[in-house]
Coordinates of C-alpha atoms in Angstrom, one line a residue:
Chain A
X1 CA 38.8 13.6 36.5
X2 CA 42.9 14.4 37.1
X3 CA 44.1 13.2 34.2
X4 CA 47.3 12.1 36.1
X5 CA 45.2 9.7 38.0
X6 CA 42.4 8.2 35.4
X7 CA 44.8 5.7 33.5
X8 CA 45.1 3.7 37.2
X9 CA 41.5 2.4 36.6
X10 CA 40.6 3.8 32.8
X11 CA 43.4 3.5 31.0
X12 CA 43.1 0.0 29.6
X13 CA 39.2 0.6 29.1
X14 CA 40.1 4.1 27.2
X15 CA 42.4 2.4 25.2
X16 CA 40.0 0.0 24.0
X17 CA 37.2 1.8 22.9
X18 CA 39.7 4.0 21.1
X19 CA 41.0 0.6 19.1
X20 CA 37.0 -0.3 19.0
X21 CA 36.7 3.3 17.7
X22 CA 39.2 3.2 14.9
X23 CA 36.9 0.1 13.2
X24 CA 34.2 1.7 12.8
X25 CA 33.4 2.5 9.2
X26 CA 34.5 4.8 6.9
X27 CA 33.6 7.1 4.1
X28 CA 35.1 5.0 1.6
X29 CA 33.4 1.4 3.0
X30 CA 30.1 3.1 2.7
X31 CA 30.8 3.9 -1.0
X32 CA 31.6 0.5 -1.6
X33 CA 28.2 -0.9 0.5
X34 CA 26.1 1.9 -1.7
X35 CA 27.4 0.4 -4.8
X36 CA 25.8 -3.3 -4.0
X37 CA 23.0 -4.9 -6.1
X38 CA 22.4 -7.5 -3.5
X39 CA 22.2 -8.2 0.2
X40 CA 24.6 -10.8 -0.3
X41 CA 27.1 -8.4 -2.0
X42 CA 26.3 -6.3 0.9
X43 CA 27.6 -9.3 3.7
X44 CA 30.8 -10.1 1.1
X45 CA 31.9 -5.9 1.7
X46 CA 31.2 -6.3 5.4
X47 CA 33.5 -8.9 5.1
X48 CA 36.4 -6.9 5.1
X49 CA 35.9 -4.7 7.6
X50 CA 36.1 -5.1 11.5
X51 CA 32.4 -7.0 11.4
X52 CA 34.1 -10.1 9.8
X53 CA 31.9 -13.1 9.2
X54 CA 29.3 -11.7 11.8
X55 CA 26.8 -13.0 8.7
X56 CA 28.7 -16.3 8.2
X57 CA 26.0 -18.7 9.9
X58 CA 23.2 -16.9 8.4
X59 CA 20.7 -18.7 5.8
X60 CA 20.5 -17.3 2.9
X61 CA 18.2 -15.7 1.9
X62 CA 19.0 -13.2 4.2
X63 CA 16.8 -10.6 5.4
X64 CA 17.1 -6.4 6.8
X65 CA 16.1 -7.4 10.4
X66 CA 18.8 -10.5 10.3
X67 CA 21.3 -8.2 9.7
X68 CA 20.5 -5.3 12.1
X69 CA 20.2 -8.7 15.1
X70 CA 23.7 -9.2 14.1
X71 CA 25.2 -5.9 14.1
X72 CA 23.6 -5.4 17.4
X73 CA 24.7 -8.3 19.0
X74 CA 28.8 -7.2 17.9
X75 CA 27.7 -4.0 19.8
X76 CA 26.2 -6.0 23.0
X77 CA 29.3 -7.9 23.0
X78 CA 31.5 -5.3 22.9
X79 CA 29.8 -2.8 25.7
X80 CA 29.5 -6.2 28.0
X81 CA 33.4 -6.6 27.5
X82 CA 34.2 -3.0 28.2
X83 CA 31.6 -3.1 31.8
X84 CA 32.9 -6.5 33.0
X85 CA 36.4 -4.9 32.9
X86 CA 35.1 -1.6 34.8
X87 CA 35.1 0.0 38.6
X88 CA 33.6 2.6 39.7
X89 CA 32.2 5.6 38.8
X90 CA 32.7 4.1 35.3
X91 CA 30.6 1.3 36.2
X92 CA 28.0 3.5 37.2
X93 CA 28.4 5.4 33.6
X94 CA 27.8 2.6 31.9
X95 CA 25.0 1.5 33.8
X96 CA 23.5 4.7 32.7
X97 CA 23.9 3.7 29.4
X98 CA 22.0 1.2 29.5
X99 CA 19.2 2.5 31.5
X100 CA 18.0 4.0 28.2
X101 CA 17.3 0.7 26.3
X102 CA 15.6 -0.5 29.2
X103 CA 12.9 2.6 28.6
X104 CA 12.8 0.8 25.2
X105 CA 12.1 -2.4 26.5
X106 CA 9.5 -1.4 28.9
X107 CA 7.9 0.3 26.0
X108 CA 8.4 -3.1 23.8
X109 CA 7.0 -5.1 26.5
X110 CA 3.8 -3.2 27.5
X111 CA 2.8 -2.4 24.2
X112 CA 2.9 -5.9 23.0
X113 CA 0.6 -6.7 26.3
X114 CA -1.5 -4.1 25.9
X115 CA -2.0 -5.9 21.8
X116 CA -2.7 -9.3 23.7
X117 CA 1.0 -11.0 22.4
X118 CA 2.4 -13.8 24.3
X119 CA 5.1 -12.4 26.4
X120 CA 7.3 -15.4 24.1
X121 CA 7.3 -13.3 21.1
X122 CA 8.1 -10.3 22.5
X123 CA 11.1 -11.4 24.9
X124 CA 13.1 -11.6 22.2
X125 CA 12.7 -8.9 20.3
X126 CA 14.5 -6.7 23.7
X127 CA 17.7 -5.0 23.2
X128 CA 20.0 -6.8 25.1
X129 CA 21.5 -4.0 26.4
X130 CA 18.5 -3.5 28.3
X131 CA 17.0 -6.7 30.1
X132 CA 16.5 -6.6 33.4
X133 CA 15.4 -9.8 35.1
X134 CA 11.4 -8.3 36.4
X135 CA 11.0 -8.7 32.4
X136 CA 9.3 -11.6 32.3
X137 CA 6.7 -10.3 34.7
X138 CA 5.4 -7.1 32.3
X139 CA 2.3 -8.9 31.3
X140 CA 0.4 -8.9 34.8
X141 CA 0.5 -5.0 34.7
X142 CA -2.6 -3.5 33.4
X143 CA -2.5 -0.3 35.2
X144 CA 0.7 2.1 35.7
X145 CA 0.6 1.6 39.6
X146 CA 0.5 -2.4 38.9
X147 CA 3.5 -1.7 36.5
X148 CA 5.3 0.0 39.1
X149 CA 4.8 -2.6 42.3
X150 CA 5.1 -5.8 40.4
X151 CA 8.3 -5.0 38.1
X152 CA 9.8 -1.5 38.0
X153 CA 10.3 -1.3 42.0
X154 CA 13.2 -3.4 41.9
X155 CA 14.8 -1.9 38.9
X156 CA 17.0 1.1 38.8
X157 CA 14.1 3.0 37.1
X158 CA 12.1 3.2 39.7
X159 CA 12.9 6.6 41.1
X160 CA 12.4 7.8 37.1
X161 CA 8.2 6.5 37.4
X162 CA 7.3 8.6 40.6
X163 CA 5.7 10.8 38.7
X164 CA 3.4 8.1 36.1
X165 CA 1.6 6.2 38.4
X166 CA -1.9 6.1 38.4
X167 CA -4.9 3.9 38.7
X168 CA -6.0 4.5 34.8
X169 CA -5.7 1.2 32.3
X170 CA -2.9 1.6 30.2
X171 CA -3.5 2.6 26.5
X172 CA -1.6 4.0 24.2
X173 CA -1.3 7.3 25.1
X174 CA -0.3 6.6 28.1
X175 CA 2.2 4.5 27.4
X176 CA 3.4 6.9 25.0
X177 CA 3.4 9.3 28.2
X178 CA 5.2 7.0 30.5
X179 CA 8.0 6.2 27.9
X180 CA 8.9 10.1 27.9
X181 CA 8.6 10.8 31.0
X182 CA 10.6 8.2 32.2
X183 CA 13.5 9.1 29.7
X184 CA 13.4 12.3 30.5
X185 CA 13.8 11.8 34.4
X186 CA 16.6 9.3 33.2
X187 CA 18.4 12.1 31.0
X188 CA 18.0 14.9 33.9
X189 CA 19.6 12.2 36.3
X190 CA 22.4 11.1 33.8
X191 CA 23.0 15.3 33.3
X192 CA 23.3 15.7 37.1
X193 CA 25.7 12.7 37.9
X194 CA 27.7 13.5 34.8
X195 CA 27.9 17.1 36.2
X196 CA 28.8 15.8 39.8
X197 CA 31.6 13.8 38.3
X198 CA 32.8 17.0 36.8
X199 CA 36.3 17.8 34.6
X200 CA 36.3 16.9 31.4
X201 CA 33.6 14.1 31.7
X202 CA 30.6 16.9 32.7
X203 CA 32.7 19.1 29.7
X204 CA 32.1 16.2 26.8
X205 CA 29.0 14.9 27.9
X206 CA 26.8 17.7 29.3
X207 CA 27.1 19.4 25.9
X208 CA 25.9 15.5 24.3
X209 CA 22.8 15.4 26.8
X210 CA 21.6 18.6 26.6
X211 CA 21.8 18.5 22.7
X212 CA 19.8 15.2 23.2
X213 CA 17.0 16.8 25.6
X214 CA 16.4 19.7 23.4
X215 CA 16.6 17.4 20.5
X216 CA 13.8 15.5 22.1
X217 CA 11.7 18.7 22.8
X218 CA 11.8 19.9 18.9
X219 CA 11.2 15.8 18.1
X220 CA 8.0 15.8 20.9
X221 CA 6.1 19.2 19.8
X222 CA 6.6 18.4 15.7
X223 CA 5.5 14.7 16.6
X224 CA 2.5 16.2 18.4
X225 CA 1.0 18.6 15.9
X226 CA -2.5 17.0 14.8
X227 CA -2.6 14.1 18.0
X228 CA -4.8 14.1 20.9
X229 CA -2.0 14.9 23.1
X230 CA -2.7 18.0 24.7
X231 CA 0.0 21.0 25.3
X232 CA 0.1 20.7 28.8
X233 CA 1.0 17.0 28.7
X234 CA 3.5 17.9 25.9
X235 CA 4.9 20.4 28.2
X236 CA 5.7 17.8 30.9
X237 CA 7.1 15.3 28.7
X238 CA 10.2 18.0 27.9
X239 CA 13.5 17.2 29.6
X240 CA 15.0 20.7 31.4
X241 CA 18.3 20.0 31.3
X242 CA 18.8 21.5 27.7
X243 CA 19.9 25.1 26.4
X244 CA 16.4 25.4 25.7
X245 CA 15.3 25.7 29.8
X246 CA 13.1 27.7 30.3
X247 CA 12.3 29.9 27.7
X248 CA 12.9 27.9 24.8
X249 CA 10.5 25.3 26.1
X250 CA 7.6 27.3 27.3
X251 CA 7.7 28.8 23.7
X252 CA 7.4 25.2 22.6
X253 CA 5.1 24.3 24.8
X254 CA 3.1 27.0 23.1
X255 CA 3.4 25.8 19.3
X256 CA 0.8 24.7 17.4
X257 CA 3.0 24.3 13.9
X258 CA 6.2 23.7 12.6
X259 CA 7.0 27.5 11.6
X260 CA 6.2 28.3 15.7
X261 CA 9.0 26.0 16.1
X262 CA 11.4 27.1 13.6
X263 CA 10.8 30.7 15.2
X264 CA 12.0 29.3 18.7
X265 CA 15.3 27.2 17.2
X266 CA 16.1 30.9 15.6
X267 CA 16.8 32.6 19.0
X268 CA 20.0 29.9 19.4
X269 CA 22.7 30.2 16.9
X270 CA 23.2 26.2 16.7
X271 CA 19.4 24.9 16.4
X272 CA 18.8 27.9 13.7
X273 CA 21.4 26.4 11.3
X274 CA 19.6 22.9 11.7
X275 CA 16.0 23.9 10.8
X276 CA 17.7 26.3 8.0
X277 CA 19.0 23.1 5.9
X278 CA 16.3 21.0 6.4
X279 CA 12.8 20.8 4.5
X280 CA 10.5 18.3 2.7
X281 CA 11.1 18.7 -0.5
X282 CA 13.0 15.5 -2.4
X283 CA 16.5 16.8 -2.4
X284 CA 17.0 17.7 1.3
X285 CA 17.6 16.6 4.5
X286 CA 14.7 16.2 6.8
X287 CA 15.5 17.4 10.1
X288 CA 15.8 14.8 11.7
X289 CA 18.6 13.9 9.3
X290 CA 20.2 17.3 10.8
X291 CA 19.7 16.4 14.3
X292 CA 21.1 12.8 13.8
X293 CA 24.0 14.4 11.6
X294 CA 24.8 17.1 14.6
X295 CA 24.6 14.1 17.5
X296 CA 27.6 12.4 15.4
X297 CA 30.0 15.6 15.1
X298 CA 29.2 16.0 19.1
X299 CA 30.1 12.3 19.4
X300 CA 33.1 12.8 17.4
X301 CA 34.3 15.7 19.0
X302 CA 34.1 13.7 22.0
X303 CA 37.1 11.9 21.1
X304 CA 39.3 15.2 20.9
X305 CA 40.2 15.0 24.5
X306 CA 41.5 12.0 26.7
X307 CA 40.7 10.6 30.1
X308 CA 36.9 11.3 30.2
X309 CA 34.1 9.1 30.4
X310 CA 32.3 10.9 27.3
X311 CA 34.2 8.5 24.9
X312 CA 32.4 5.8 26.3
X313 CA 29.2 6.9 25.3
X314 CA 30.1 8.7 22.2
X315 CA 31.4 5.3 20.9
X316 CA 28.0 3.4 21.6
X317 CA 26.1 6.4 20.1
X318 CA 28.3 6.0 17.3
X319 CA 28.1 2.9 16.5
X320 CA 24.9 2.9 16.9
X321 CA 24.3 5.6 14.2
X322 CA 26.5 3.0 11.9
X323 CA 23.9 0.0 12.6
X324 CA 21.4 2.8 11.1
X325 CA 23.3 3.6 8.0
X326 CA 24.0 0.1 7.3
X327 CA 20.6 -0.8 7.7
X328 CA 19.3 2.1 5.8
X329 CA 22.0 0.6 3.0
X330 CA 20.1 -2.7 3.3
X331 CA 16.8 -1.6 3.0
X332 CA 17.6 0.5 -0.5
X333 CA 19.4 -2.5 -1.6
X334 CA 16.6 -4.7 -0.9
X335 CA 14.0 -2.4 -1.9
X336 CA 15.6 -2.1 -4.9
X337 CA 15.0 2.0 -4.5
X338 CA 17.9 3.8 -4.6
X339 CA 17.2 6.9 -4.7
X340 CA 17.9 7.8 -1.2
X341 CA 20.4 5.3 -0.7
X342 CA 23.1 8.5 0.3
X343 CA 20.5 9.7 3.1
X344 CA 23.2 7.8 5.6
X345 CA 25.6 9.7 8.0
X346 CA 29.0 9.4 7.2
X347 CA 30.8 9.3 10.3
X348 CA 34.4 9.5 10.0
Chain B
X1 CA -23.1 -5.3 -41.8
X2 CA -21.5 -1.5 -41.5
X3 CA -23.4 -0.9 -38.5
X4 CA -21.8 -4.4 -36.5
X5 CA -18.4 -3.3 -38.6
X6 CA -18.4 0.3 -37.0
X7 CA -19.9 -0.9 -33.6
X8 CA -16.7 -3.5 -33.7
X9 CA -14.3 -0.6 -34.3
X10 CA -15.9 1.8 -31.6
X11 CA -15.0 -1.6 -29.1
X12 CA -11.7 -1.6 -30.0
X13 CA -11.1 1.6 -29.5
X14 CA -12.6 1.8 -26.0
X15 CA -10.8 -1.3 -25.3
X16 CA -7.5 0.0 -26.5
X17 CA -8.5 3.4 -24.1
X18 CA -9.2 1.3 -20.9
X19 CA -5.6 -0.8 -21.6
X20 CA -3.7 2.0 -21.8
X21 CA -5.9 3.9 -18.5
X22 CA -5.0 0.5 -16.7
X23 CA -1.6 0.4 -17.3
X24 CA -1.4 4.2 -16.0
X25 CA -2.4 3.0 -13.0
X26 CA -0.2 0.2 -12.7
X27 CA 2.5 2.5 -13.0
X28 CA 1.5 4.8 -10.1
X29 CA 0.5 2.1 -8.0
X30 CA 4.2 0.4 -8.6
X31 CA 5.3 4.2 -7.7
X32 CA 3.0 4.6 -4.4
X33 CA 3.9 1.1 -2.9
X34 CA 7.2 1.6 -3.3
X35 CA 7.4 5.4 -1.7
X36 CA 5.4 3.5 0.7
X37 CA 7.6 0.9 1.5
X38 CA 10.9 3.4 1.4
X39 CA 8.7 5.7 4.0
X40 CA 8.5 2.7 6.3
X41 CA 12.0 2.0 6.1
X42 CA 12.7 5.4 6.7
X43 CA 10.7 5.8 10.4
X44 CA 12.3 2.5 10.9
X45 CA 15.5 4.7 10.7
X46 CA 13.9 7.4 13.3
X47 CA 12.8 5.0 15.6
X48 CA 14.6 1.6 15.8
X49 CA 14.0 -1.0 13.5
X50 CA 12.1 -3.0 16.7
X51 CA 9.9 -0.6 17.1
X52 CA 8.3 -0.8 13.2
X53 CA 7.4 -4.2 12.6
X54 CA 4.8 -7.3 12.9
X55 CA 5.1 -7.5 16.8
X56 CA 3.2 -4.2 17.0
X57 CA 0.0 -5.7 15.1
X58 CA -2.8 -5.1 17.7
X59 CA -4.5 -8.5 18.3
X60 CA -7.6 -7.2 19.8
X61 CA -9.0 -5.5 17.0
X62 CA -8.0 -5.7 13.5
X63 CA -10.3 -3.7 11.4
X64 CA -9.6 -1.7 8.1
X65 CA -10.1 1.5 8.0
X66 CA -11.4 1.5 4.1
X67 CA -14.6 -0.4 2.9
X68 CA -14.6 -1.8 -0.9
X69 CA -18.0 -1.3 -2.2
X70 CA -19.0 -3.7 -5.4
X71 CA -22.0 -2.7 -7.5
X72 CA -22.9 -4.7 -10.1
X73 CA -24.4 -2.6 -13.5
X74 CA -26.4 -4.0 -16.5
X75 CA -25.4 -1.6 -19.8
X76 CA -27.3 -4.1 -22.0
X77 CA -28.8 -7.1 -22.0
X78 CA -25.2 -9.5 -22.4
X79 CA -23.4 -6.4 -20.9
X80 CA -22.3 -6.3 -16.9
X81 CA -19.5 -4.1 -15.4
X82 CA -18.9 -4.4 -12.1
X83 CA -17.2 -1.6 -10.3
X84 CA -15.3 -0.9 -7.4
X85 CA -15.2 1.6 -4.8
X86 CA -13.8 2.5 -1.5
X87 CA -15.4 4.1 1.2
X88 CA -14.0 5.1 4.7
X89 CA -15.5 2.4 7.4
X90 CA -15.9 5.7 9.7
X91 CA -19.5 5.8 8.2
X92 CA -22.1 3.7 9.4
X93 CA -23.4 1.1 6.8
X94 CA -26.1 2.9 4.8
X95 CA -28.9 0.9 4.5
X96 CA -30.3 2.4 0.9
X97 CA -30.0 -0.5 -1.6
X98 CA -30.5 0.6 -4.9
X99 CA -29.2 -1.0 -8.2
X100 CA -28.0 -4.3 -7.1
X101 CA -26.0 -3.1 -4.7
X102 CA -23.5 -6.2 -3.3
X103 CA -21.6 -5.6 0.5
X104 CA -19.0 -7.3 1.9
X105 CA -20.4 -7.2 5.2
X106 CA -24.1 -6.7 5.5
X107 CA -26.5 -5.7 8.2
X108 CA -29.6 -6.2 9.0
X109 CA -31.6 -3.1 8.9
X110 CA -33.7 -4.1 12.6
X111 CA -30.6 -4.5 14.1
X112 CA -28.9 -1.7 13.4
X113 CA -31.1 0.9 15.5
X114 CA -31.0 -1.4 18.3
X115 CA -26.5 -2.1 18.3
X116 CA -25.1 0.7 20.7
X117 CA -22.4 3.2 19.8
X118 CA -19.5 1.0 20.6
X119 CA -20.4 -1.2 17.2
X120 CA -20.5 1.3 15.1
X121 CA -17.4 3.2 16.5
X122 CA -14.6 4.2 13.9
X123 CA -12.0 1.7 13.6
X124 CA -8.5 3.0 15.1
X125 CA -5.9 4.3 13.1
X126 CA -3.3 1.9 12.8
X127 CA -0.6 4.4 12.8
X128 CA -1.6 4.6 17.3
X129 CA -0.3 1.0 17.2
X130 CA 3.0 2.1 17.2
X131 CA 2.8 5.1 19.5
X132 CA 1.2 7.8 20.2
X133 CA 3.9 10.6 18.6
X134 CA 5.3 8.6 15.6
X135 CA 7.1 10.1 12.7
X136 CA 5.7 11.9 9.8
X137 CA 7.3 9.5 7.6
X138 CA 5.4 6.6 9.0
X139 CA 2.2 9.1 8.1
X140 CA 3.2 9.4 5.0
X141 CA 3.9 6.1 4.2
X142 CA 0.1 5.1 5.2
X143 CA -0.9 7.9 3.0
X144 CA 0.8 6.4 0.2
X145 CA -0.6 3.0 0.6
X146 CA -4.2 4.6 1.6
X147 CA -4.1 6.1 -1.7
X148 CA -2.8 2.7 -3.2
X149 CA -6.1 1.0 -2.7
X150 CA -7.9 3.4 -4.3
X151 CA -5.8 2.7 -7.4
X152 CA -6.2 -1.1 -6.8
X153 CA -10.1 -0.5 -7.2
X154 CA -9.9 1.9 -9.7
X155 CA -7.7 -1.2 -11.6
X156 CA -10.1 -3.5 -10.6
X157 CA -13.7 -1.7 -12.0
X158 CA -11.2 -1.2 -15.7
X159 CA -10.2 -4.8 -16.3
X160 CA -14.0 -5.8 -15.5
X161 CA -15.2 -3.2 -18.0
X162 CA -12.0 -4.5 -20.2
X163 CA -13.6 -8.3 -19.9
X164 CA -17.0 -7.3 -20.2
X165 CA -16.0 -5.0 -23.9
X166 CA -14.0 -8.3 -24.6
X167 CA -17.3 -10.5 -24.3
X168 CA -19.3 -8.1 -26.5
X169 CA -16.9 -7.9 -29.4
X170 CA -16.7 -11.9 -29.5
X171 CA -20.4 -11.9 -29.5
X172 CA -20.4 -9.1 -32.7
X173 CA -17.6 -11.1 -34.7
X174 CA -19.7 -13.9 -34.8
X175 CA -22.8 -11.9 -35.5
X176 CA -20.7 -10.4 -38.4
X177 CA -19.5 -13.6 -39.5
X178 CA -23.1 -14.9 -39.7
X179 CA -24.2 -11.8 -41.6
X180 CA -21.6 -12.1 -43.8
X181 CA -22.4 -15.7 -44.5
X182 CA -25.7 -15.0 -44.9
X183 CA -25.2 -12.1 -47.5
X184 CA -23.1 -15.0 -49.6
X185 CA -26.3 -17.3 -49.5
X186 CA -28.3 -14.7 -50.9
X187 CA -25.7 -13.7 -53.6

């Protein structure tokens, strides 16, 4: 993207997700939302910061999931704002960012079929982000290939199922098959347009996605270990448009325990350093506390340069790690367990 | 009158042993549930606090995956303990009743040889309900619970012991106050 050229149609956009950017929590708010005794002292500390009364309207007494609704809908709100306002290929980019919750949905949806709910409770409970309007119709598929005809044909996803359908009923490991398969067809096709757009946009966000493939490879293979999923289906859920491609994946695809795995994040100087810190023992960081801590400094470093799409999406990911800490805060506050109550990712 | 005096003691004693056993337990089990409940919150964190909740309850088959068996013993002729175990549900109902055994669910012995495999399949694992690859903490959590309800039992058999110990040292006071009385007559 000539940066001489990108404030004609990005300009505005960039400069408001860099304002959106600067309210988004710091070190020293989290200090103050870790030192609460209540959930209510909790909403009286959000109070002050760029959330507001987001909680105002809320009975008390107020509940974890209330809160995480609320945050998300001052994300939703913001991301429709910042698409309205878009043209193209920005449109486009953002599209792709949403493509992802509407895996999630899918998953939410069929899953809550396949458990005989009523499609009422389940509506809902989507993100937003990602309805599409074939949602209603999930609950008449009972096979893949149904899925496909009746509802994903129409979506953008369709070109991401090619390779799930199939006459078998749907169960739960083969939902759990479609929901990675279809994200990583998504993430390979986000990679490639992100690379076609080139400049600084392919720069910031090809590093992001191919963190978050390989990230997704470690995540799939420990995840694995003692399920009935078997290593060739592991090995086709992996997305190849990592720093782990080829080699690093067929290794993984290999692994039957978690010291294979550390063995294969050793041959790459930034994955070694993650496994090194992490462990089970009460004291550290589990890794996926590492991999979630490493997708914010990517995100962050995002920000470094101007007039790129990347700050787009780092911003969402972002603010999408704080709804995480904040709900994390919550549920030690409500649990009344504080113990782990600094296992959040302080962002800036 | 020593012998229901020293029998009294001995009660106390075990009584005071089975308080402080119970409230061991009640300490661990407050200290499981709660490293339960954190280890939910925690996958919650991995994988979207919509993804861990109520709305992945499968409707279509809701069995546990632990059996509590109750047996009822006789120590004595005024004394009964019951106790409680757990058992995992994987194992078909055995169909050897010996001392007053008491089921939750019970099952005609005729019938069984004739229900096919798919009744006496092992319950799923709840964990599936919410995919296929979830996080080890949402594992761990279910450990901790699974290991909860083996405390709960454990609690339960020790304040039925605890009543039944209770019942018996009434029943010696008054025989000691009656002894006593009676020595006094004599005197």
């Amino acid at each position: 993207m000539d940066s001489l050229s990108f404030n004609i149609n990005g300009g505005y956009l960039e400069g408001i997700v860099r304002g959106f950017k600067s309210g988004i929590l710091k070190r020293t708010d989290y200090l103050n939302l870790v030192q609460c005794e209540t959930l209510d002292d909790l909403k009286l500390h959000l109070q002050s910061t760029d959330y507001g009364n987001f909680l105002a309207n809320e009975p008390s007494p107020l509940s974890v999931s209330v809160i995480d609704d609320k945050l998300r809908e001052k994300l939703v709100s913001e991301f429709e704002y910042l698409r309205n306002h878009s043209v193209e290929p920005l449109s486009t980019f953002l599209d792709y960012i949403r493509y992802s919750y509407m895996i999630d949905n899918i998953v939410l949806l069929i899953t809550g079929t396949l458990h005989q709910r009523h499609i009422s409770e389940l509506i809902p409970k989507c993100h937003p982000l990602g309805s599409f309007e074939q949602m209603e119709a999930i609950h008449v598929a009972s096979t893949p290939a149904e899925l496909y005809n009746a509802v994903l044909v129409d979506t953008p996803l369709a070109p991401y199922f090619i390779d799930c359908i199939s006459e078998h009923d749907l169960d739960e490991m083969n939902i759990e098959i479609i929901r990675n398969t279809l994200y990583k067809a998504y993430l390979e096709d986000f990679h490639s347009f992100c690379k076609n757009i080139g400049g600084t946009t392919a720069e910031a966000m090809c590093e992001i996605l191919a963190f978050e493939a390989d990230r997704r490879a470690f995540i799939i293979t420990i995840n694995s270990f003692g399920t009935e999923l078997s290593k060739d289906d592991r090995a086709k859920l992996y997305p190849r448009c990592g720093k782990l491609f080829p080699d690093g994946l067929s290794q993984l695809a290999r692994a039957d325990e978690y010291e294979q795995v550390r063995q294969v994040a050793e041959n790459y100087g930034g994955y070694r350093t993650l496994f090194e810190g992490a462990g089970t023992n009460p004291g550290d960081k589990t890794l996926e506390d590492k991999f979630f801590e490493h997708e914010v400094k990517l995100n962050v470093n995002a920000f470094m340069q101007q007039f790129h799409f990347g700050v787009f999406y780092a911003y969402i990911k972002l603010k999408e790690q704080e709804c995480r800490n904040i709900v994390w805060i919550s549920e030690c506050v409500a649990q009344r367990h504080r113990a782990k109550i600094d296992s959040y990712i302080p962002i800036f | 009158m020593d012998e229901v005096c020293e029998q009294l003691d001995q009660l106390v004693e075990s009584h005071m042993d089975a308080l402080d056993r119970l409230l061991t337990l009640h300490d661990t089990l407050e200290q499981k549930l709660s490293e339960g409940h954190l280890n939910i919150a925690k996958s919650r964190y991995s994988m979207g606090g919509r993804f861990v909740s109520a709305l992945q309850f499968d409707n279509r088959e809701f069995s546990a995956l632990k059996r509590v068996f109750i047996k009822n013993k006789r120590l004595s002729d005024t004394q009964v303990v019951t106790s409680f175990t757990t058992e995992a549900a994987e194992e078909p109902f055995s169909t050897d009743f010996s001392e007053n055994v008491r089921k939750r669910n019970v099952k005609k012995t005729e019938k069984s040889t004739e229900t096919d495999d798919s009744a006496q399949s092992p319950p799923t694992d709840p964990c599936k309900w919410f995919g296929v690859l979830v996080p080890q903490s949402l594992k761990q959590g279910q450990r901790y619970f699974q290991s909860a309800i083996d405390d709960l039992c454990e609690m339960a058999s020790i304040q039925s012991e605890m009543s039944s110990l209770k019942k018996e040292y009434t029943r010696l006071l008054k025989e000691k106050k009656r002894i006593g009385e009676e020595e006094k007559r004599v005197e």
